[in-house]
Coordinates of C-alpha atoms in Angstrom, one line a residue:
M127 CA -0.1 -0.1 0.0
L128 CA 1.6 3.5 -0.9
T129 CA 1.8 6.0 1.4
K130 CA 0.6 9.7 1.0
P131 CA 3.2 12.1 0.7
K132 CA 3.4 14.5 4.0
S133 CA 2.2 17.4 1.9
E134 CA -1.3 15.5 1.0
Q135 CA -1.4 14.5 4.6
R136 CA -1.2 17.5 5.8
R137 CA -3.7 18.9 3.5
S138 CA -6.2 15.7 4.3
M139 CA -5.7 16.8 8.3
M140 CA -6.2 20.2 7.5
T141 CA -9.1 19.2 5.2
H142 CA -10.7 17.2 8.2
L143 CA -10.1 20.0 11.0
N144 CA -12.2 22.5 8.7
S145 CA -14.6 20.4 8.1
R146 CA -15.1 20.0 12.1
L147 CA -15.3 23.4 12.3
Q148 CA -17.8 24.1 9.6
G149 CA -21.5 25.3 10.5
F150 CA -19.8 25.6 14.1
I151 CA -18.9 28.7 14.4
K152 CA -17.8 31.9 12.0
L153 CA -14.5 32.8 12.7
T154 CA -12.7 36.2 11.4
G155 CA -9.4 38.1 12.0
N156 CA -6.3 36.9 11.5
F157 CA -3.9 37.0 14.5
I158 CA -0.7 37.4 12.3
A159 CA -1.8 39.8 9.8
N160 CA -4.1 42.1 11.8
P161 CA -1.6 43.2 14.5
F162 CA -4.5 43.8 17.1
L163 CA -2.0 44.2 19.6
P164 CA -1.0 47.8 21.1
P165 CA 2.6 48.8 20.5
L166 CA 5.3 46.9 23.2
K167 CA 5.7 49.0 26.2
Y168 CA 9.1 47.7 26.6
P169 CA 11.9 47.3 23.6
L170 CA 12.4 43.5 23.2
S171 CA 15.7 44.0 21.5
S172 CA 16.6 46.3 24.3
S173 CA 19.9 45.6 26.0
R174 CA 19.7 45.2 29.7
L175 CA 22.5 45.7 32.7
G176 CA 21.3 44.0 35.8
L177 CA 22.6 41.0 37.8
D178 CA 19.1 39.1 38.2
F179 CA 19.9 39.0 41.8
S180 CA 17.6 36.9 44.0
P181 CA 18.5 36.1 47.3
H182 CA 16.2 32.8 46.7
S183 CA 18.1 31.2 43.8
T184 CA 21.6 32.9 44.3
S185 CA 24.3 31.8 45.9
L186 CA 25.5 35.2 47.7
A187 CA 28.7 34.1 48.4
S188 CA 29.5 33.6 44.7
L189 CA 27.8 36.6 44.0
L190 CA 30.2 38.8 46.3
H191 CA 33.3 37.0 44.8
S192 CA 32.4 37.7 41.2
I193 CA 30.0 40.5 40.3
S194 CA 29.4 39.1 36.8
F195 CA 26.5 37.9 34.9
S196 CA 27.0 34.9 32.3
N197 CA 24.7 34.1 29.2
N198 CA 26.6 31.4 28.1
G199 CA 25.0 27.8 27.9
D200 CA 21.5 27.1 28.7
H201 CA 19.7 27.9 32.2
P202 CA 18.2 25.1 34.7
L203 CA 14.2 25.5 34.6
S204 CA 14.2 26.5 37.8
R205 CA 14.5 30.3 35.9
Y206 CA 11.4 29.8 33.8
Q207 CA 9.4 29.3 36.8
K208 CA 11.1 31.8 38.9
V209 CA 10.3 34.8 36.3
T210 CA 8.7 37.6 39.2
S211 CA 8.5 40.9 37.3
L212 CA 8.2 41.8 33.3
D213 CA 11.7 43.2 33.3
D214 CA 12.8 39.4 33.9
A215 CA 10.5 37.9 31.6
F216 CA 11.8 40.5 29.0
N217 CA 15.1 39.7 29.6
L218 CA 14.8 36.0 29.5
F219 CA 12.8 36.3 26.1
D220 CA 15.6 38.7 24.9
E221 CA 18.5 35.8 25.7
M222 CA 16.3 33.0 24.4
I223 CA 15.9 34.6 21.0
Q224 CA 19.4 35.4 20.6
R225 CA 20.5 31.4 20.8
K226 CA 21.1 29.4 18.2
P227 CA 19.1 27.2 18.0
L228 CA 16.3 28.4 19.6
P229 CA 15.2 26.6 22.5
S230 CA 12.4 24.3 22.8
V231 CA 9.2 25.8 22.6
M232 CA 7.3 23.2 24.7
I233 CA 10.5 23.2 27.7
K234 CA 11.3 27.2 27.4
F235 CA 8.6 29.6 25.6
N236 CA 5.6 28.1 26.9
Q237 CA 7.2 28.1 30.5
L238 CA 7.9 31.7 29.9
L239 CA 4.4 32.3 28.5
N240 CA 2.7 30.9 31.7
A241 CA 5.1 32.6 33.8
V242 CA 4.0 36.0 32.6
T243 CA 0.5 34.9 33.0
K244 CA 0.7 34.1 36.2
L245 CA 2.0 37.5 36.8
N246 CA -1.4 38.9 35.4
H247 CA 0.5 40.3 32.6
F248 CA -1.9 39.0 29.7
S249 CA -1.1 42.0 27.4
S250 CA 2.5 41.4 27.4
C251 CA 2.5 38.2 27.4
L252 CA 0.6 38.5 24.3
H253 CA 3.2 40.6 23.0
L254 CA 5.8 37.8 23.5
F255 CA 3.8 35.0 21.7
K256 CA 3.4 37.8 18.9
Q257 CA 7.4 38.0 18.9
M258 CA 7.7 34.3 18.8
Y259 CA 5.4 34.3 15.4
A260 CA 8.1 37.1 14.3
V261 CA 11.0 34.9 14.7
G262 CA 9.5 31.9 13.4
V263 CA 9.6 30.0 16.8
P264 CA 7.2 27.1 16.2
V265 CA 3.6 27.3 18.5
D266 CA 1.9 24.2 19.3
K267 CA -1.4 23.8 21.7
Y268 CA -0.1 24.9 24.7
S269 CA 1.1 28.0 23.4
M270 CA -1.7 28.8 21.4
N271 CA -4.0 28.3 24.8
I272 CA -2.3 30.6 26.9
A273 CA -2.8 33.4 24.1
I274 CA -6.1 32.5 24.1
K275 CA -6.3 32.1 27.9
C276 CA -4.9 36.0 27.7
C277 CA -7.2 37.3 25.4
C278 CA -10.3 36.0 27.4
Q279 CA -9.0 37.5 30.6
M280 CA -8.9 40.5 29.0
S281 CA -12.4 40.3 27.7
R282 CA -11.1 40.1 24.3
T283 CA -12.9 37.1 23.5
Y284 CA -13.5 37.7 19.8
D285 CA -9.4 37.8 19.4
G286 CA -9.6 34.1 21.3
F287 CA -11.7 33.0 18.6
A288 CA -9.6 34.3 16.0
L289 CA -6.7 32.4 17.5
L290 CA -8.9 29.3 17.4
G291 CA -9.0 30.2 13.3
C292 CA -5.2 29.8 13.6
C293 CA -5.3 26.6 15.3
F294 CA -7.5 24.9 12.8
R295 CA -5.3 26.8 9.8
R296 CA -2.0 25.6 11.4
A297 CA -3.1 21.8 11.9
V298 CA -3.0 22.4 15.7
V299 CA -6.0 20.6 17.2
P300 CA -7.8 22.6 20.0
D301 CA -8.4 20.5 23.0
V302 CA -11.0 20.6 26.1
F303 CA -9.0 23.3 27.7
T304 CA -9.4 25.7 24.6
F305 CA -12.9 25.6 24.5
S306 CA -13.8 25.9 28.1
T307 CA -11.4 28.8 28.2
L308 CA -13.2 30.5 25.2
L309 CA -16.5 29.9 27.2
D310 CA -15.4 31.5 30.3
G311 CA -14.4 34.6 28.0
L312 CA -18.0 34.4 26.8
I313 CA -19.2 34.0 30.3
R314 CA -16.9 37.1 31.8
E315 CA -18.2 39.3 28.9
D316 CA -22.1 38.7 30.2
R317 CA -22.5 36.7 26.4
I318 CA -24.2 34.1 27.8
I319 CA -26.4 32.8 24.9
E320 CA -23.4 32.7 22.5
A321 CA -21.5 30.7 25.1
E322 CA -24.8 28.1 25.6
R323 CA -24.8 27.7 21.6
L324 CA -21.0 27.0 21.9
F325 CA -21.7 24.6 24.5
K326 CA -24.2 23.0 22.8
R327 CA -21.9 22.8 19.4
L328 CA -19.2 21.1 21.5
I329 CA -21.4 17.8 22.0
K330 CA -23.4 18.3 18.5
H331 CA -20.3 18.3 16.6
R332 CA -18.4 16.1 18.6
L333 CA -15.5 18.8 19.3
C334 CA -14.5 17.7 22.4
E335 CA -16.0 16.2 25.4
P336 CA -16.7 18.4 27.9
N337 CA -15.3 18.0 31.0
V338 CA -15.6 18.7 35.0
V339 CA -14.0 22.5 34.3
T340 CA -16.1 23.0 31.0
Y341 CA -19.4 21.9 33.2
N342 CA -18.6 24.0 36.0
T343 CA -17.8 27.3 33.5
M344 CA -21.3 27.0 32.2
I345 CA -23.2 26.5 35.3
K346 CA -21.3 29.5 36.9
G347 CA -22.4 31.4 33.5
L348 CA -25.8 30.4 34.0
C349 CA -26.3 31.1 37.6
K350 CA -24.5 34.2 37.2
F351 CA -28.2 35.4 35.1
G352 CA -30.3 33.5 37.5
N353 CA -30.7 30.2 35.0
N354 CA -30.8 28.0 38.2
D355 CA -33.3 25.5 36.5
I356 CA -30.9 25.5 33.4
A357 CA -27.9 25.1 35.8
I358 CA -29.5 22.0 37.8
G359 CA -30.2 20.4 34.2
L360 CA -26.9 21.0 33.1
L361 CA -25.7 19.2 36.7
R362 CA -28.1 16.4 35.5
L363 CA -26.4 15.9 32.1
M364 CA -23.1 15.7 33.4
D365 CA -24.5 12.6 35.7
E366 CA -25.9 11.1 32.2
R367 CA -22.2 11.4 30.4
G368 CA -20.4 10.4 32.9
C369 CA -19.2 13.1 34.1
K370 CA -19.3 13.1 38.0
P371 CA -20.4 16.8 39.6
D372 CA -18.0 17.9 42.1
I373 CA -18.2 20.3 45.0
Y374 CA -17.6 23.3 42.7
A375 CA -20.8 22.6 40.9
Y376 CA -23.2 21.8 43.7
S377 CA -22.2 24.6 45.7
T378 CA -22.3 27.2 42.5
I379 CA -25.7 26.1 42.3
I380 CA -26.9 26.4 46.1
D381 CA -25.3 29.7 46.6
S382 CA -27.6 31.2 43.2
L383 CA -30.5 29.4 45.3
C384 CA -30.1 30.7 48.4
K385 CA -29.3 34.7 46.5
D386 CA -32.8 34.4 45.2
K387 CA -34.2 33.2 48.5
M388 CA -34.9 29.5 47.5
I389 CA -33.7 28.5 50.3
E390 CA -35.6 25.2 50.3
D391 CA -34.7 24.3 47.1
A392 CA -30.9 25.1 48.2
F393 CA -31.2 22.6 50.8
K394 CA -33.0 19.8 49.0
L395 CA -29.9 20.3 46.5
F396 CA -27.7 20.3 49.2
N397 CA -28.7 17.1 50.9
E398 CA -28.3 15.1 47.3
M399 CA -25.0 15.9 47.5
V400 CA -24.4 15.3 50.8
F401 CA -26.2 11.9 50.9
A402 CA -27.4 10.6 47.8
K403 CA -23.7 11.5 46.1
G404 CA -21.4 11.1 49.1
I405 CA -19.7 15.0 48.5
Q406 CA -18.8 16.6 51.5
P407 CA -19.9 20.0 51.6
D408 CA -16.7 22.6 52.5
V409 CA -17.0 26.3 54.3
I410 CA -18.2 27.7 50.7
T411 CA -21.0 25.6 50.4
Y412 CA -22.1 26.4 54.3
T413 CA -21.0 30.0 54.3
S414 CA -23.5 30.5 51.2
L415 CA -26.6 28.4 53.1
I416 CA -25.7 30.7 56.3
H417 CA -26.1 33.9 54.1
G418 CA -29.4 33.0 52.6
L419 CA -30.5 32.0 55.8
C420 CA -29.3 35.4 57.5
N421 CA -30.9 37.5 54.8
L422 CA -34.3 35.8 55.9
C423 CA -33.6 36.1 59.6
R424 CA -33.9 32.6 60.3
W425 CA -31.7 32.6 62.8
N426 CA -32.1 29.3 64.4
E427 CA -31.2 27.7 61.4
V428 CA -28.1 29.8 61.2
S429 CA -26.9 28.2 64.9
K430 CA -27.6 25.1 63.8
L431 CA -25.3 25.6 60.5
L432 CA -22.6 27.1 62.8
K433 CA -22.4 24.2 64.9
E434 CA -22.8 21.8 62.3
M435 CA -19.7 23.7 61.5
E436 CA -17.9 23.6 64.7
E437 CA -18.6 20.1 64.9
D438 CA -16.7 19.4 61.8
V439 CA -13.1 19.2 62.5
R440 CA -12.5 19.9 58.5
I441 CA -14.1 22.7 58.3
S442 CA -14.1 26.5 60.3
P443 CA -15.5 29.3 59.6
D444 CA -14.0 31.3 57.6
I445 CA -13.4 35.6 57.0
Q446 CA -16.4 35.8 54.6
T447 CA -18.5 33.5 56.8
L448 CA -17.9 35.7 60.2
S449 CA -17.9 39.1 57.9
I450 CA -21.7 37.7 56.6
L451 CA -22.4 37.4 60.1
V452 CA -21.6 40.3 61.3
D453 CA -23.4 42.4 58.7
A454 CA -26.5 40.5 59.3
F455 CA -26.0 41.3 63.1
C456 CA -25.4 45.0 62.2
K457 CA -28.5 45.4 60.3
E458 CA -30.8 43.6 62.5
G459 CA -29.3 46.2 65.8
R460 CA -28.0 42.8 67.2
V461 CA -24.6 44.8 68.3
D462 CA -23.8 42.4 71.3
E463 CA -24.0 39.3 68.5
A464 CA -21.8 41.0 66.0
E465 CA -19.4 41.9 68.5
A466 CA -18.7 38.7 69.8
V467 CA -18.2 37.5 65.7
I468 CA -15.8 40.7 65.7
D469 CA -13.5 39.3 69.0
I470 CA -13.5 35.7 67.0
M471 CA -12.2 37.7 64.0
V472 CA -9.6 39.5 66.5
E473 CA -8.4 36.4 67.9
R474 CA -7.9 35.0 64.8
G475 CA -5.8 37.8 63.3
E476 CA -8.8 37.8 60.6
G477 CA -11.3 41.1 60.0
L478 CA -13.8 42.6 57.6
F479 CA -10.2 44.6 56.1
R480 CA -9.2 41.3 54.8
V481 CA -11.8 41.9 52.0
A482 CA -12.0 45.7 52.2
R483 CA -14.9 46.3 53.6
C484 CA -14.0 49.0 56.3
G485 CA -17.4 50.6 55.5
D486 CA -18.9 47.7 57.5
A487 CA -15.9 47.8 60.2
R488 CA -16.4 51.5 60.7
K489 CA -20.1 51.1 61.2
L490 CA -19.7 48.0 63.7
F491 CA -17.4 50.8 65.5
D492 CA -19.6 53.5 65.5
E493 CA -22.8 51.2 66.7
M494 CA -21.0 49.7 69.8
R495 CA -20.2 53.3 70.8
A496 CA -23.7 54.2 70.4
A497 CA -24.6 51.7 72.7
G498 CA -22.3 52.5 75.3
Q499 CA -20.1 49.9 74.4
I500 CA -15.9 51.0 74.2
P501 CA -14.0 48.7 72.4
N502 CA -10.7 47.7 73.7
E503 CA -6.8 49.3 72.6
Y504 CA -6.8 45.9 70.1
T505 CA -10.0 46.3 68.7
Y506 CA -9.4 50.2 67.9
G507 CA -5.8 49.4 66.9
V508 CA -7.1 46.8 64.1
I509 CA -9.9 49.0 62.9
L510 CA -6.9 51.8 62.4
D511 CA -4.3 49.3 60.7
G512 CA -7.2 48.0 58.5
L513 CA -8.2 51.7 57.4
C514 CA -4.9 52.3 56.7
N515 CA -4.2 49.2 54.9
N516 CA -6.5 49.5 52.4
H517 CA -5.4 53.4 51.4
Q518 CA -8.8 55.2 53.3
V519 CA -6.3 56.9 56.0
E520 CA -8.3 60.1 55.7
E521 CA -11.1 57.9 57.7
A522 CA -8.3 56.6 59.9
L523 CA -7.8 60.3 60.8
S524 CA -11.7 61.2 61.1
L525 CA -11.8 58.3 63.6
F526 CA -8.5 59.3 65.4
H527 CA -10.2 63.0 66.2
L528 CA -13.6 61.0 66.8
V529 CA -12.1 59.3 69.4
G530 CA -10.4 62.9 70.9
E531 CA -8.7 62.7 74.4
S532 CA -9.8 59.3 74.9
K533 CA -7.0 56.7 76.5
L534 CA -7.2 55.0 73.3
N535 CA -5.2 57.8 71.7
Y536 CA -2.7 57.8 74.4
N537 CA -0.7 54.8 72.6
I538 CA 2.2 54.9 70.9
V539 CA 1.1 51.9 68.7
V540 CA -1.8 54.1 67.5
Y541 CA 0.6 56.8 66.5
N542 CA 2.5 54.2 65.1
I543 CA -0.3 52.8 62.5
L544 CA -1.3 56.3 61.4
I545 CA 2.3 57.7 60.9
E546 CA 3.1 54.6 58.8
G547 CA -0.2 55.1 56.9
A548 CA -0.4 58.6 56.1
S549 CA 3.7 58.1 54.8
K550 CA 2.9 55.0 52.6
C551 CA -0.3 57.2 51.1
G552 CA 2.0 60.2 50.4
K553 CA 0.7 62.2 52.9
L554 CA 4.2 62.8 54.5
D555 CA 3.3 66.6 56.1
T556 CA 0.3 64.9 58.0
A557 CA 2.8 61.9 59.3
K558 CA 5.3 64.8 60.5
T559 CA 2.5 66.4 62.6
L560 CA 1.3 63.5 64.1
F561 CA 5.1 62.9 64.9
H562 CA 5.7 66.2 66.5
D563 CA 1.9 65.6 68.7
L564 CA 3.7 63.0 70.4
T565 CA 5.8 65.0 72.5
L566 CA 2.9 67.2 73.1
K567 CA 1.2 64.3 74.5
G568 CA 4.1 63.1 76.6
L569 CA 4.7 60.2 74.7
Q570 CA 7.9 58.9 73.6
P571 CA 8.7 57.5 70.0
D572 CA 10.2 54.1 69.6
V573 CA 12.3 52.6 67.7
R574 CA 9.7 51.8 64.8
T575 CA 8.1 55.3 64.9
F576 CA 11.8 56.5 64.2
N577 CA 12.0 53.7 61.3
I578 CA 8.9 54.4 60.3
M579 CA 9.7 58.2 60.1
I580 CA 13.1 57.8 58.0
S581 CA 11.6 55.3 55.9
G582 CA 9.3 58.4 54.6
L583 CA 11.2 60.9 54.6
C584 CA 13.8 58.6 52.0
R585 CA 10.6 57.6 49.8
E586 CA 10.0 61.6 49.6
G587 CA 14.1 62.0 48.7
Q588 CA 14.0 64.1 52.1
L589 CA 17.6 62.7 53.0
K590 CA 18.9 65.7 55.1
E591 CA 15.8 65.7 57.6
A592 CA 16.4 61.5 57.5
K593 CA 19.5 61.8 58.2
L594 CA 18.9 64.5 61.2
L595 CA 16.4 61.9 62.8
F596 CA 18.6 59.0 62.5
L597 CA 21.2 61.2 64.5
K598 CA 18.1 62.3 67.1
M599 CA 17.8 58.9 67.7
D600 CA 20.8 58.3 70.1
E601 CA 20.3 61.5 71.4
S602 CA 16.5 60.4 73.0
G603 CA 17.7 57.3 74.2
C604 CA 16.3 55.2 71.6
P605 CA 19.5 53.9 69.6
P606 CA 19.0 52.6 66.1
D607 CA 18.4 49.1 65.3
T608 CA 19.2 46.6 62.4
V609 CA 16.4 47.8 60.3
T610 CA 17.1 51.8 60.8
Y611 CA 20.7 51.1 59.2
N612 CA 19.1 49.2 56.4
V613 CA 16.1 51.7 56.1
L614 CA 18.5 54.6 55.7
L615 CA 20.9 52.9 53.4
Q616 CA 18.2 51.9 51.4
G617 CA 17.0 55.3 51.1
Y618 CA 20.2 56.5 50.3
L619 CA 20.9 54.2 47.5
R620 CA 18.4 54.4 46.1
N621 CA 18.5 58.3 45.7
K622 CA 21.9 58.1 44.1
H623 CA 23.3 59.3 47.3
F624 CA 26.6 57.4 47.8
D625 CA 28.8 60.2 50.4
D626 CA 27.4 58.3 53.1
V627 CA 26.9 54.6 52.3
E628 CA 30.8 53.4 53.7
M629 CA 30.3 55.2 56.9
L630 CA 26.8 53.6 57.4
L631 CA 28.2 49.9 56.4
H632 CA 31.3 50.6 58.8
E633 CA 29.1 51.4 61.6
M634 CA 27.0 48.5 60.8
D635 CA 29.9 46.4 61.3
G636 CA 31.2 48.1 64.4
R637 CA 27.6 47.3 65.9
S638 CA 27.4 44.0 64.6
Y639 CA 24.6 44.4 62.5
S640 CA 23.6 42.9 59.2
L641 CA 22.3 44.0 56.1
D642 CA 18.8 42.3 54.5
A643 CA 18.2 41.2 50.8
S644 CA 17.1 44.3 49.7
S645 CA 19.9 46.3 50.9
L646 CA 22.5 43.8 49.8
S647 CA 21.0 43.4 46.5
L648 CA 20.8 47.7 45.9
L649 CA 24.7 47.5 46.8
I650 CA 25.3 44.8 44.4
D651 CA 23.6 46.9 41.7
Q652 CA 25.2 50.0 42.5
I653 CA 28.7 48.1 42.7
A654 CA 27.8 46.6 39.2
A655 CA 27.1 50.0 37.7
G656 CA 30.6 51.4 39.1
S657 CA 28.8 54.0 41.1
L658 CA 30.6 52.4 44.3
D659 CA 34.3 51.0 44.8
R660 CA 34.3 47.5 44.3
R661 CA 36.8 47.5 47.4
M662 CA 33.8 47.5 49.1
I663 CA 32.8 44.0 48.7
E664 CA 34.9 42.2 51.8
L665 CA 33.3 45.0 54.0
I666 CA 29.7 44.2 52.4
G667 CA 30.8 40.4 53.2
R668 CA 31.2 40.9 56.4
L669 CA 27.7 42.2 56.6
V670 CA 26.2 39.0 54.8
P671 CA 24.1 36.9 57.5
K672 CA 25.7 33.5 57.4
E673 CA 21.7 32.0 56.5
M674 CA 21.9 34.1 53.4
M675 CA 25.2 32.9 52.7
N676 CA 24.6 29.8 52.4
I677 CA 21.5 29.4 50.4
P678 CA 22.1 27.0 47.6
A679 CA 22.2 28.1 43.9

């Protein structure tokens, strides 16, 4: 039997693939010929000077011994996995495309694209993908899937379908991941009718067999639009086609039913999941049911579910569960119960601020005061810290002034929270005012207060004031610690003020203080750039802690 020539085999394969697509969906656009991507933010061909320093992956001892960077040979796979910034990615991409022969797309380029995607830099990932085409790197199913995912994450599902067209034209067979990603993209753009049409055609034209991710994606989309009956029908279809529903599928529908106040139907599905399917509920399932019951003020049943969670060692109310309870109690004016839940959250080191619900936390604080219940110092500090961490410094200061001359405000910890919050939000003048108020209230700044202020001054380039404050510490009976020296050193290095660097290093050596990873990285960068004398390497070596020196390469 004669074997068909390869060209004929390829034509046959492409004909088959296109016939599968025919009548399924109209694809338009050409990803290669139609450059829908914006211009590159960073030129890919630019040469970059750097040491690619990472204290977790590079031997500090060898780094101090020889400040150089070699592009010879291949790099271990870990380097592709440890890309932590766009600069890392572009530097690595530049090196890869200059090698002859080009690295394997499966192992290297896909690894890099995936790393950039995990950083949520979807547009940049598409730039790199397009550059792969330009330099002739062969693409495969995995790189296509990554690019399609990026399009969908950016709400550019139309471009994702254009890439799907490229798959068929290049005889790259799309898989269930490809179609699940496109379904998710349509749902993200609230195109649920098109998503339903696509899903039906997947099955009708046997383009792929939907897996649990595909079904869950569709269930999520249907529930998003309140189509609970169709979602339940899809749950039944999963069983019929031999794809077992999981906890995510059930929990998604239960949550949607609870939001629509169909609590009885939600419990019916819950019982089916637990007793008929043997699927154990998780904290998300319980939280949805508790939320639904709270909305209906069925407090006895809420208590029952909470008791069930306590008795199950695998499940414990999380921050979302507790936040829902606080919110519901506040709305019903049940301040005592709300305060009890807040106490649990404080004990766990959790709070409404972890989910950026600062308004609810402030509301609770005001209601506690209105009911004559004064929060303790710790709770007050947690609320202020949460507001500052969520960039609501003005709200924190408003609360601070509302409390006024209460003993709650005669606490250095409170001032440290506010000074740091103001400083990090660019309100250095406010931070200075708070710092000077300490004297008026008879409070003594501690080493953390000084460190926060010095850090803020350095951040704003006010190095002269930072140095004066640093010198004042010894006079105030509060000597600088290793953090103080590292903060001031980093301020000098970032602001290109090198005159006092060597003096600080000698002082640190005299006090047996150590450099932290950030200070060491900045020092090495400046030595490599020729801004600092290489003879400092010996001094720097004495300031590197042993545990950093022994980190394996």
